[in-house]
Coordinates of C-alpha atoms and ligand atoms in Angstrom, one line a residue:
X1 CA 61.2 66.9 101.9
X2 CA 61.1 65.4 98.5
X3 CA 59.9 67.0 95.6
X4 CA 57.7 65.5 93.1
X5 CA 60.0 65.0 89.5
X6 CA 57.8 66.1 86.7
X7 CA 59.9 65.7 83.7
X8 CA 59.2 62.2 82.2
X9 CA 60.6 60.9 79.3
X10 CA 57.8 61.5 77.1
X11 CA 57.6 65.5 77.9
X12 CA 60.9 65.1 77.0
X13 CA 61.8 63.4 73.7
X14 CA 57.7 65.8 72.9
X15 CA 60.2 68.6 73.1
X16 CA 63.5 67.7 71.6
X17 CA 62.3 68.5 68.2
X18 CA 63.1 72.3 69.4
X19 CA 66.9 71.7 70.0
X20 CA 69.1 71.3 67.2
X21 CA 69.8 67.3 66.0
X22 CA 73.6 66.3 66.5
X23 CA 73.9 65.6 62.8
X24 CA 73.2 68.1 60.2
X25 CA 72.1 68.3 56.5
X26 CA 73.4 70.5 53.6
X27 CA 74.3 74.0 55.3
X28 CA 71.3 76.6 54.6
X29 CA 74.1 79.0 55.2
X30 CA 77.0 80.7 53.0
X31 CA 80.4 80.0 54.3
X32 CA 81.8 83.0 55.9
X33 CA 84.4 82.7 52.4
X34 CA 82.0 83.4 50.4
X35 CA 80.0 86.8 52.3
X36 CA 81.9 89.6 50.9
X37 CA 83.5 91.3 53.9
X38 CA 83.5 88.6 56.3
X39 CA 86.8 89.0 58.9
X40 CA 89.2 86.1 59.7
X41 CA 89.7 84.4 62.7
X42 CA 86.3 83.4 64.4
X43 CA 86.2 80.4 66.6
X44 CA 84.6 77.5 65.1
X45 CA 82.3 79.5 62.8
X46 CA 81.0 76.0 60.9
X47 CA 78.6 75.8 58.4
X48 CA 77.3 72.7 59.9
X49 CA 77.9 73.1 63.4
X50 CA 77.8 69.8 65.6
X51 CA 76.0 70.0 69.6
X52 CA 77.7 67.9 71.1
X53 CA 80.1 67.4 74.2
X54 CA 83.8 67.3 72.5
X55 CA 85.9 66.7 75.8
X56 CA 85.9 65.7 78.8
X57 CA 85.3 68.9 80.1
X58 CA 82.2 69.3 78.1
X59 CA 81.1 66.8 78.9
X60 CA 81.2 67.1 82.9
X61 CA 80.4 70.6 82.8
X62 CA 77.1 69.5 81.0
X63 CA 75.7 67.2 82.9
X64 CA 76.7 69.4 86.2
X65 CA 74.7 72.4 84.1
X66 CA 71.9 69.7 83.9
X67 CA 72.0 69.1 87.6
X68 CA 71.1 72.7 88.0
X69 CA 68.3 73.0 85.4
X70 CA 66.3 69.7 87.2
X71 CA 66.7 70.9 90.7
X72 CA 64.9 74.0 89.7
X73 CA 62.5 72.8 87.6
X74 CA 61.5 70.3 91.0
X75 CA 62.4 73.7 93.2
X76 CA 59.6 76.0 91.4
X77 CA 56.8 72.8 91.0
X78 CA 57.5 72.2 95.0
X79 CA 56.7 75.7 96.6
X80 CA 53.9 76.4 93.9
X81 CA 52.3 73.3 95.5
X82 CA 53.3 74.0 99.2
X83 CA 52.5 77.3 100.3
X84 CA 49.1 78.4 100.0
X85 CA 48.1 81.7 97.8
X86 CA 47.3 83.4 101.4
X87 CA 50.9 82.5 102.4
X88 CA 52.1 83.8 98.7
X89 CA 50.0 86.8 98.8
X90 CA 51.4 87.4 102.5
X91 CA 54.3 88.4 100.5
X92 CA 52.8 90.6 98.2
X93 CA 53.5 87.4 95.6
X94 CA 50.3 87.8 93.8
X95 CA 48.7 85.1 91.2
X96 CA 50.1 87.0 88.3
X97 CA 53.3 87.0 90.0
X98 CA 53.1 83.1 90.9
X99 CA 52.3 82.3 87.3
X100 CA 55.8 83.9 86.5
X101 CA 57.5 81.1 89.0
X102 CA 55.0 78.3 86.9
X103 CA 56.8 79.9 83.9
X104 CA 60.0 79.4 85.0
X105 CA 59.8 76.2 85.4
X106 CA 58.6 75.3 82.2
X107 CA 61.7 77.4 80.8
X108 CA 63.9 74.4 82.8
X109 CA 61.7 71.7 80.9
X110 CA 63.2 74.0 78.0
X111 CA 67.0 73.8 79.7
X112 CA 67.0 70.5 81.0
X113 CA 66.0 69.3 77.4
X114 CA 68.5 71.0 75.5
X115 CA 71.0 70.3 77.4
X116 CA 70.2 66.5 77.8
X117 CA 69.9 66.1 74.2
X118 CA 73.5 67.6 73.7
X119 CA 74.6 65.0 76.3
X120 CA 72.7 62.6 74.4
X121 CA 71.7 59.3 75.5
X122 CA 74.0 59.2 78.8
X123 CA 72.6 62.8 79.7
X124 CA 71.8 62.6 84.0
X125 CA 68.0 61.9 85.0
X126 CA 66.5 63.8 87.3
X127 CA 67.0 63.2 91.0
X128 CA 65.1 63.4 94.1
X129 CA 65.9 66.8 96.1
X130 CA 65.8 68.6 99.9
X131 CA 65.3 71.9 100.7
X132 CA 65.9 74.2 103.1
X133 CA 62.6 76.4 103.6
X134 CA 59.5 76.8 105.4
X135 CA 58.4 79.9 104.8
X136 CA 57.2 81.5 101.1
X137 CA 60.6 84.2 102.5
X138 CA 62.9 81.4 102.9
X139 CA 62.0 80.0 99.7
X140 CA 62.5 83.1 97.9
X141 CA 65.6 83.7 99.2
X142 CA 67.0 79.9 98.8
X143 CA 65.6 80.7 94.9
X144 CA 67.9 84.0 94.2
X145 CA 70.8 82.3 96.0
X146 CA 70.5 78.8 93.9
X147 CA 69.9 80.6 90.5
X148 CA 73.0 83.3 91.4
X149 CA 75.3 80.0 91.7
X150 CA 74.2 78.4 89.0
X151 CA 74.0 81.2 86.7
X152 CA 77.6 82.2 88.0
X153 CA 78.6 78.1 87.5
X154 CA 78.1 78.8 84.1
X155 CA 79.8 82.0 83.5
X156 CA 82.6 79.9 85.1
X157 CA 82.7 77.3 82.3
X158 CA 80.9 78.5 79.3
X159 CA 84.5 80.4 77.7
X160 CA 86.0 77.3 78.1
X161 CA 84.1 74.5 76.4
X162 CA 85.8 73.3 73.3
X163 CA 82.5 73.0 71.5
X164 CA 81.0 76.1 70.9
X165 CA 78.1 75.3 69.5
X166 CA 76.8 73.8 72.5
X167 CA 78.0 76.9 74.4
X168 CA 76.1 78.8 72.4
X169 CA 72.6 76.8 73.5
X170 CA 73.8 76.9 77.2
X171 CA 74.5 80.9 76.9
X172 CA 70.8 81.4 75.3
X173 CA 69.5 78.9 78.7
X174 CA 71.8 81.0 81.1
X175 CA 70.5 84.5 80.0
X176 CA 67.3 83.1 81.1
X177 CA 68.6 81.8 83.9
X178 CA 69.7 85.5 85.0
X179 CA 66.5 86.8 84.6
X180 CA 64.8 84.8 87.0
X181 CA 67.6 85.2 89.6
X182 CA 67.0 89.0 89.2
X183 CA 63.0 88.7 89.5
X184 CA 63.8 86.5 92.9
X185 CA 65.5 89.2 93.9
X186 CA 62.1 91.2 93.3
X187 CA 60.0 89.0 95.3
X188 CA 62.3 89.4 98.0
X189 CA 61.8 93.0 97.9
X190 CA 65.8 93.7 97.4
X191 CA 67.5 96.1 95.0
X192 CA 67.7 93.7 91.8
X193 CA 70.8 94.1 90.8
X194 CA 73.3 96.1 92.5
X195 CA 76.6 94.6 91.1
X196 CA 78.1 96.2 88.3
X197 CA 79.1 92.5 86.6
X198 CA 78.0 89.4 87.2
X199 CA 81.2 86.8 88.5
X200 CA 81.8 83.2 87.4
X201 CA 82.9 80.5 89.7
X202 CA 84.2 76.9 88.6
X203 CA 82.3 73.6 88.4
X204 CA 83.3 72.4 91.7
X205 CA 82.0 75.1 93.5
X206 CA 79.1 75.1 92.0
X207 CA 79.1 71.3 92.8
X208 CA 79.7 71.8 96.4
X209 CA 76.7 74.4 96.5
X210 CA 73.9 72.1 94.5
X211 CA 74.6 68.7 95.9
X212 CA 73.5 69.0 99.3
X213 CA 70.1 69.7 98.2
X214 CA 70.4 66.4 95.8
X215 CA 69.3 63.3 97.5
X216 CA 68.9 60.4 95.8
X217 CA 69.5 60.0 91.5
X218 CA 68.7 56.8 89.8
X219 CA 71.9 54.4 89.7
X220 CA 72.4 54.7 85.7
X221 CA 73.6 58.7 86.9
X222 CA 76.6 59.2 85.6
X223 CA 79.2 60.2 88.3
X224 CA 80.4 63.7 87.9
X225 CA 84.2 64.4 88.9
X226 CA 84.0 68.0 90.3
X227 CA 85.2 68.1 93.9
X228 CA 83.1 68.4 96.4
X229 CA 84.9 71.1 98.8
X230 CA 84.0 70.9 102.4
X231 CA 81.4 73.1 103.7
X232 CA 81.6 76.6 104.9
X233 CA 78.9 78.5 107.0
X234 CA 78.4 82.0 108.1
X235 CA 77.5 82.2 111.2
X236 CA 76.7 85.1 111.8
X237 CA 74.6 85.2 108.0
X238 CA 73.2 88.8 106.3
X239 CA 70.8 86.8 105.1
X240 CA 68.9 86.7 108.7
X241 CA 68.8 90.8 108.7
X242 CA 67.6 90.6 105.2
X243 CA 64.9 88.0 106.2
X244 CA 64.1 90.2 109.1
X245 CA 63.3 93.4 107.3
X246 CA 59.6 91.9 106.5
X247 CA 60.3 93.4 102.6
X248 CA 57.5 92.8 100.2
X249 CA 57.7 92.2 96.8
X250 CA 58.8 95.0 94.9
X251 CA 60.2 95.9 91.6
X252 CA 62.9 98.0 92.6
X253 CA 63.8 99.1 96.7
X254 CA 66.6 101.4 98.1
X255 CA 67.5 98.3 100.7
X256 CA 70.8 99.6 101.8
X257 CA 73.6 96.9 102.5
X258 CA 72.7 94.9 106.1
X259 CA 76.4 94.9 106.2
X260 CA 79.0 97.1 105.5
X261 CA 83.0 96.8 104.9
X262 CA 84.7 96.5 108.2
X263 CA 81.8 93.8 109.2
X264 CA 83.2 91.2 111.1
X265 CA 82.3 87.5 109.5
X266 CA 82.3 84.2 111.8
X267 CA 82.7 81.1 109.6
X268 CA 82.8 77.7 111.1
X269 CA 83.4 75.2 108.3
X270 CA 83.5 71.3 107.9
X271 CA 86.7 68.7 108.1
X272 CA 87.1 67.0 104.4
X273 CA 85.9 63.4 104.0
X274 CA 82.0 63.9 105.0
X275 CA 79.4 62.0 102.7
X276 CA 77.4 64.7 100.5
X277 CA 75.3 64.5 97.2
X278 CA 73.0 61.9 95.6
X279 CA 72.8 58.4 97.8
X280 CA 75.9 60.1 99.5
X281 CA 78.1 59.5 97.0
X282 CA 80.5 61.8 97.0
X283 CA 83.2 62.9 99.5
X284 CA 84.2 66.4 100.4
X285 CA 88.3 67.1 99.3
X286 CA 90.3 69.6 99.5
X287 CA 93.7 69.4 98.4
X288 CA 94.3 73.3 100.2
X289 CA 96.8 73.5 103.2
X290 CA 96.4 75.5 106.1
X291 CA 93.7 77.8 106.5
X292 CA 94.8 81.7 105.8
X293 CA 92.5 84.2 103.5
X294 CA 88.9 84.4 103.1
X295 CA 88.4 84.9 99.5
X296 CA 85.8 87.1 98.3
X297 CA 84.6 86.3 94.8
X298 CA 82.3 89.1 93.2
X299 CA 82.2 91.6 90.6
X300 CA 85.3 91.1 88.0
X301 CA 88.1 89.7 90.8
X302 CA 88.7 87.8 93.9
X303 CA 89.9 89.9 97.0
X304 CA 91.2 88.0 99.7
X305 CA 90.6 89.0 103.6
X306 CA 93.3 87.9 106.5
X307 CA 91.4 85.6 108.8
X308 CA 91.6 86.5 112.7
X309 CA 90.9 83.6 115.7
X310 CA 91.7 80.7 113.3
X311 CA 90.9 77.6 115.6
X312 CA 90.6 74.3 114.9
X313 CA 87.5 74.9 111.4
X314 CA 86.5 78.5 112.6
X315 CA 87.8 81.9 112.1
X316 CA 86.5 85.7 111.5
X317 CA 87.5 88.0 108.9
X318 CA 86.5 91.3 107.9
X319 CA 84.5 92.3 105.1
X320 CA 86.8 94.2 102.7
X321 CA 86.1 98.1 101.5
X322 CA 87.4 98.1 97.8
X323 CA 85.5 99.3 94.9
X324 CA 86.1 97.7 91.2
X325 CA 87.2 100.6 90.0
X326 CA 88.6 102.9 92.3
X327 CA 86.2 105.6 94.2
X328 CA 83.2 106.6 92.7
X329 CA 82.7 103.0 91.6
X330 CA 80.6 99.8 92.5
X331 CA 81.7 98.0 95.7
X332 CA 82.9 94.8 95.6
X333 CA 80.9 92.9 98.0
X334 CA 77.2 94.2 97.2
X335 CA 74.2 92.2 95.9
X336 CA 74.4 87.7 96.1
X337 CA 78.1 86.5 95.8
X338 CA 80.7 83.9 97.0
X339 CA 83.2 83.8 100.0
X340 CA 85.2 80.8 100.5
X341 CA 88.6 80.0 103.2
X342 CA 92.2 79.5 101.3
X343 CA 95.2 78.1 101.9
X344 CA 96.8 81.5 100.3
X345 CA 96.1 84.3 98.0
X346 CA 96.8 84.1 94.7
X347 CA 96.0 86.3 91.7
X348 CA 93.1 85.4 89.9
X349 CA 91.1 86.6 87.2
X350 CA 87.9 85.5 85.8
X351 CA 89.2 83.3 82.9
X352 CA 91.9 81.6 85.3
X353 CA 89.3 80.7 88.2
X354 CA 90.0 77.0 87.9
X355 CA 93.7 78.0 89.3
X356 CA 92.1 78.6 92.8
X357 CA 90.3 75.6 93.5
X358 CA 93.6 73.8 94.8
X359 CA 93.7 76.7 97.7
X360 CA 90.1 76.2 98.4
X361 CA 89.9 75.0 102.5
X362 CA 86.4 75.6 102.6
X363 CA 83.3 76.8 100.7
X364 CA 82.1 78.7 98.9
X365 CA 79.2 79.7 101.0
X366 CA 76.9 82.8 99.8
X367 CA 77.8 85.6 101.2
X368 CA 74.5 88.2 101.2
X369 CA 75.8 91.9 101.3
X370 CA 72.4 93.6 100.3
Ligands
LIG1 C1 80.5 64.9 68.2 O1 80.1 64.9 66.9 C2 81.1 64.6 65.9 C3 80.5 64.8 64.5 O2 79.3 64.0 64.4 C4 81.6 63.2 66.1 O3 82.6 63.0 65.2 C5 82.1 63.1 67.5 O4 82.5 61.7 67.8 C6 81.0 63.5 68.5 N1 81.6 63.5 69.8 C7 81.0 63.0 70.9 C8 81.7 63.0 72.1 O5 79.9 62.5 70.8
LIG2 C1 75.2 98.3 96.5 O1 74.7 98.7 95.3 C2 73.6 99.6 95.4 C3 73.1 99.9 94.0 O2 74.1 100.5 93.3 C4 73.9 100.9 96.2 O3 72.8 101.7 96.4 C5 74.5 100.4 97.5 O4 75.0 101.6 98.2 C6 75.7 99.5 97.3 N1 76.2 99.0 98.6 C7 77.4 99.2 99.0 C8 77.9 98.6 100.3 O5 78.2 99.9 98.3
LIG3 C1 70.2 56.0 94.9 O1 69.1 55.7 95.7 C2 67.9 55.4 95.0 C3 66.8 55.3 96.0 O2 67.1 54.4 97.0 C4 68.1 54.2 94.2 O3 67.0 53.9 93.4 C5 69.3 54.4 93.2 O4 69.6 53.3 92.5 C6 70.5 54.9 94.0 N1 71.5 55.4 93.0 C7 72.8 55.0 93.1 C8 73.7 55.6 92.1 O5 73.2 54.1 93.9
LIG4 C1 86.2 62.3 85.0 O1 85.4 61.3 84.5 C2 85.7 60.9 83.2 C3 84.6 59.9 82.8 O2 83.3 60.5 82.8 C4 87.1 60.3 83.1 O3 87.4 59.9 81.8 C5 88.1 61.3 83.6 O4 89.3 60.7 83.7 C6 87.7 61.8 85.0 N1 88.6 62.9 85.4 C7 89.0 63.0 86.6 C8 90.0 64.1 86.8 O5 88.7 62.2 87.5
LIG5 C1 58.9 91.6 111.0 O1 57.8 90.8 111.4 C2 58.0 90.2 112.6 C3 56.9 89.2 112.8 O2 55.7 89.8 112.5 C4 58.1 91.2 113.7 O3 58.3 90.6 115.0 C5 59.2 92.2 113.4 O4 59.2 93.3 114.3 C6 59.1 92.8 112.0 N1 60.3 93.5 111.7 C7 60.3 94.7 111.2 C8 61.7 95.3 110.9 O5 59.3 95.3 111.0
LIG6 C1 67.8 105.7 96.6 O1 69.2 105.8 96.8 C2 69.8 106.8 96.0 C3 71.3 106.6 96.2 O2 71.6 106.6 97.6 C4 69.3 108.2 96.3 O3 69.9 109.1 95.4 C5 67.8 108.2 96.1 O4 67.3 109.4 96.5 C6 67.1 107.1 96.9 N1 65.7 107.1 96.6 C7 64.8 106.9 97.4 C8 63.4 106.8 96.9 O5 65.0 106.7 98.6
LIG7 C1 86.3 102.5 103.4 O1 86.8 103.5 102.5 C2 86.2 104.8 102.6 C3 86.7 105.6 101.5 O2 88.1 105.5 101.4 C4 86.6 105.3 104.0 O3 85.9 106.6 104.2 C5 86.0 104.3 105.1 O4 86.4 104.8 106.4 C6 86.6 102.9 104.8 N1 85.9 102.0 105.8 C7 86.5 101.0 106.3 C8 85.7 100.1 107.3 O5 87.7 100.8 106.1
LIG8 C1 76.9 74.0 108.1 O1 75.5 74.0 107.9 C2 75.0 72.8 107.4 C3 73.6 73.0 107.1 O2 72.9 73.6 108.2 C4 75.2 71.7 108.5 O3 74.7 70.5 108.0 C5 76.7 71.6 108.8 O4 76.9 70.7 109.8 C6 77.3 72.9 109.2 N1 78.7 72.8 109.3 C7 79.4 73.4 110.3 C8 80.8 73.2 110.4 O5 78.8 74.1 111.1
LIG9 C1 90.1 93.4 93.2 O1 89.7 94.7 92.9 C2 89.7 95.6 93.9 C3 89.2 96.9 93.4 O2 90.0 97.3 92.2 C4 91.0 95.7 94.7 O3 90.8 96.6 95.8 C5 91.4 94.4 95.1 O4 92.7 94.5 95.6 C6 91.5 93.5 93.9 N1 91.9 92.2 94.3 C7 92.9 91.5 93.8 C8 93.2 90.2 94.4 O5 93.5 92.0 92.9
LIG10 C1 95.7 84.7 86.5 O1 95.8 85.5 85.4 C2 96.4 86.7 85.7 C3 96.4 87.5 84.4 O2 95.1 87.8 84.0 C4 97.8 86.5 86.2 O3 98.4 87.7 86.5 C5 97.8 85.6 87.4 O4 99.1 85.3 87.8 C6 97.0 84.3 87.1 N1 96.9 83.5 88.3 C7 97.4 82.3 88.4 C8 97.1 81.6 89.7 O5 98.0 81.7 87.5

């Protein structure tokens, strides 16, 4: 299916009088020198800060954010139109509560323009997408999967863009961006949100998520260099309990977890080199040896799991029983998160994610606890 694109030039260049220009006039602001008690040391605290994409990694990071801001903005347009308000209302998604999705998507018009007018005049258009959804459910649930990895793509990057200025635009998109993940979580009448932090994952996961759903983009695009990892399902997926549990929307539910640790997990997952992305653009890599660990990323760590019946691309493992911090405390694998196959198990922390991506076999795929 192929959603209508929405965002034309003109809505855009109507709306980039609200994002800061790239060149800047006197400063309206007094250097910190000169406020009386101002500490040392900030990062880049300029009078005259500059949006723009520094590096490299800026600049890639960007336009993969952009990605993510057009597919929604298409993703909330396309089911508003699809489903019919007896089909929304089925789901005790009422027209007050549909309004809210309209909102949203104006709030990517919002992103996607910011963000673009950082990038400036090379910034992606938007593309034509496919989804995976029939039902007003399915979409709700694709929406709270696809707004967890994007907001989590960019807790991945965010500390590590050179310019912070621009960081600082993207952070006041992505705290938006974590609101609507938690009001899909609402409409799917789940528990909104049970983790006790929300995890980062790096660009090319995040890549390997979005760009199935990406079809086509015009040809003047410019080619992003995250890998695109191979595939990972679950075969035996949470997410069909959670579908099954007919939930209505609802501000706030005791759903206990559909799984719990010692849950066995059946992943099948794809051979490198298969066509994926816009026009098929991209191949999937992996530079990972053989397959050993299921990784869990959630919460503040990643917690690997041995894998059992590894043949050929398919293997179980177990979901794992460790808290973040100690009894008494949040589980690790609870709420929307990220579980991926690696070659081995080393330790990672949130600022050194990039680090893993070598190891990565497979994945991620989402992983649906609760
Ligand atoms: C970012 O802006 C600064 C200041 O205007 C400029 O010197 C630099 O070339 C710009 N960088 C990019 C990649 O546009
Ligand atoms: C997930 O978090 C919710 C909210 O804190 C809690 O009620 C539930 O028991 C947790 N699930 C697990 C498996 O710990
Ligand atoms: C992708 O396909 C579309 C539709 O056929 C075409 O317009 C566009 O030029 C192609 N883009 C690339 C990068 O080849
Ligand atoms: C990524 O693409 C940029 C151009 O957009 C290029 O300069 C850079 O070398 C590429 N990096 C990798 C690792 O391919
Ligand atoms: C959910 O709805 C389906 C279809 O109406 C029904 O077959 C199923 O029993 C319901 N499940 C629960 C847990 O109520
Ligand atoms: C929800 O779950 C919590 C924690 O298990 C429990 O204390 C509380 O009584 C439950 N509330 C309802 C309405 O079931
Ligand atoms: C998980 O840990 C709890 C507390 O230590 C223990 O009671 C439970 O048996 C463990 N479950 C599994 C599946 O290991
Ligand atoms: C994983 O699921 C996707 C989407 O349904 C499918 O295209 C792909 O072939 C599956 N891969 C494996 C190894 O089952
Ligand atoms: C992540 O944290 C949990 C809880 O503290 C712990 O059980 C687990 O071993 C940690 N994983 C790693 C790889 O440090
Ligand atoms: C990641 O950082 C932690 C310290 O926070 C360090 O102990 C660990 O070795 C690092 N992992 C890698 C792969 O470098």
């Amino acid at each position: 299916m192929i959603g209508c694109i929405l965002l034309t030039p003109l809505l855009l260049s109507s709306l980039a009088a609200a994002a800061p220009a790239a060149t800047s006039a006197a400063p309206i602001y007094p250097s910190p020198s000169a406020l009386s008690s101002a500490p040392g040391g900030a990062i880049q605290l300029d009078p005259t800060p500059i949006y723009n994409a520094t590096t490299d990694f800026d600049y890639q990071s960007l336009q993969l954010g952009l990605h993510q801001e057009y597919i929604e903005l298409d993703l909330f347009h396309y089911a508003l139109t699809k489903f019919s308000d007896e089909e929304w209302d089925a789901e005790g998604i009422d027209a007050a509560d549909r309004f809210l999705i309209q909102h949203m998507a104006d709030q990517e018009v919002g992103h996607a323009t910011v963000i673009s007018n950082i990038l400036g005049a090379s910034a992606a258009k938007p593309c034509t997408y496919q989804y995976p959804f029939n039902t007003v459910r399915e979409f709700v649930d694709f929406c709270q999967k696809l707004t967890r990895w994007g907001e989590a793509g960019v807790y991945g990057f965010l500390e590590h863009l050179q310019n912070r200025a621009s960081a600082n635009l993207v952070l006041q998109s992505i705290t938006q961006e974590a609101r609507q993940q938690m009001s899909f979580r609402q409409f799917e009448g789940l528990f909104p949100y049970p983790e006790w932090f929300t995890t980062g994952i790096t660009q090319s996961m995040q890549w390997t998520l979005l760009a199935p759903y990406i079809t086509s983009c015009p040809a003047e695009n410019p080619h992003l260099n995250w890998t695109n990892l191979p595939a990972l399902n679950i075969t035996n997926d949470p997410t069909q309990t959670i579908l099954s549990l007919n939930n209505t929307a609802d501000i706030s539910t005791n759903v206990s977890s559909v799984t719990a640790p010692g849950y066995e997990v059946h992943l099948v997952w794809d051979a490198p080199g298969k066509s994926v992305g816009p026009n098929a653009s991209y191949a999937t890599k992996t530079l990972a040896g053989a397959p050993q660990y299921a990784a869990w990323i959630a919460q503040l760590n990643v917690t690997y799991t041995e894998l059992y019946n590894v043949l050929g691309n398919s293997a179980y493992t177990v979901q794992p029983n460790g808290t973040v911090f100690g009894p008494g405390s949040a589980a690790i694998v609870n709420g929307t998160q990220f579980i991926l196959i690696t070659d081995s198990n080393p330790y990672i922390t949130p600022a050194n994610m990039s680090y893993l991506d070598p190891h990565v076999v497979a994945g991620p795929a989402m992983y649906q606890a609760d």
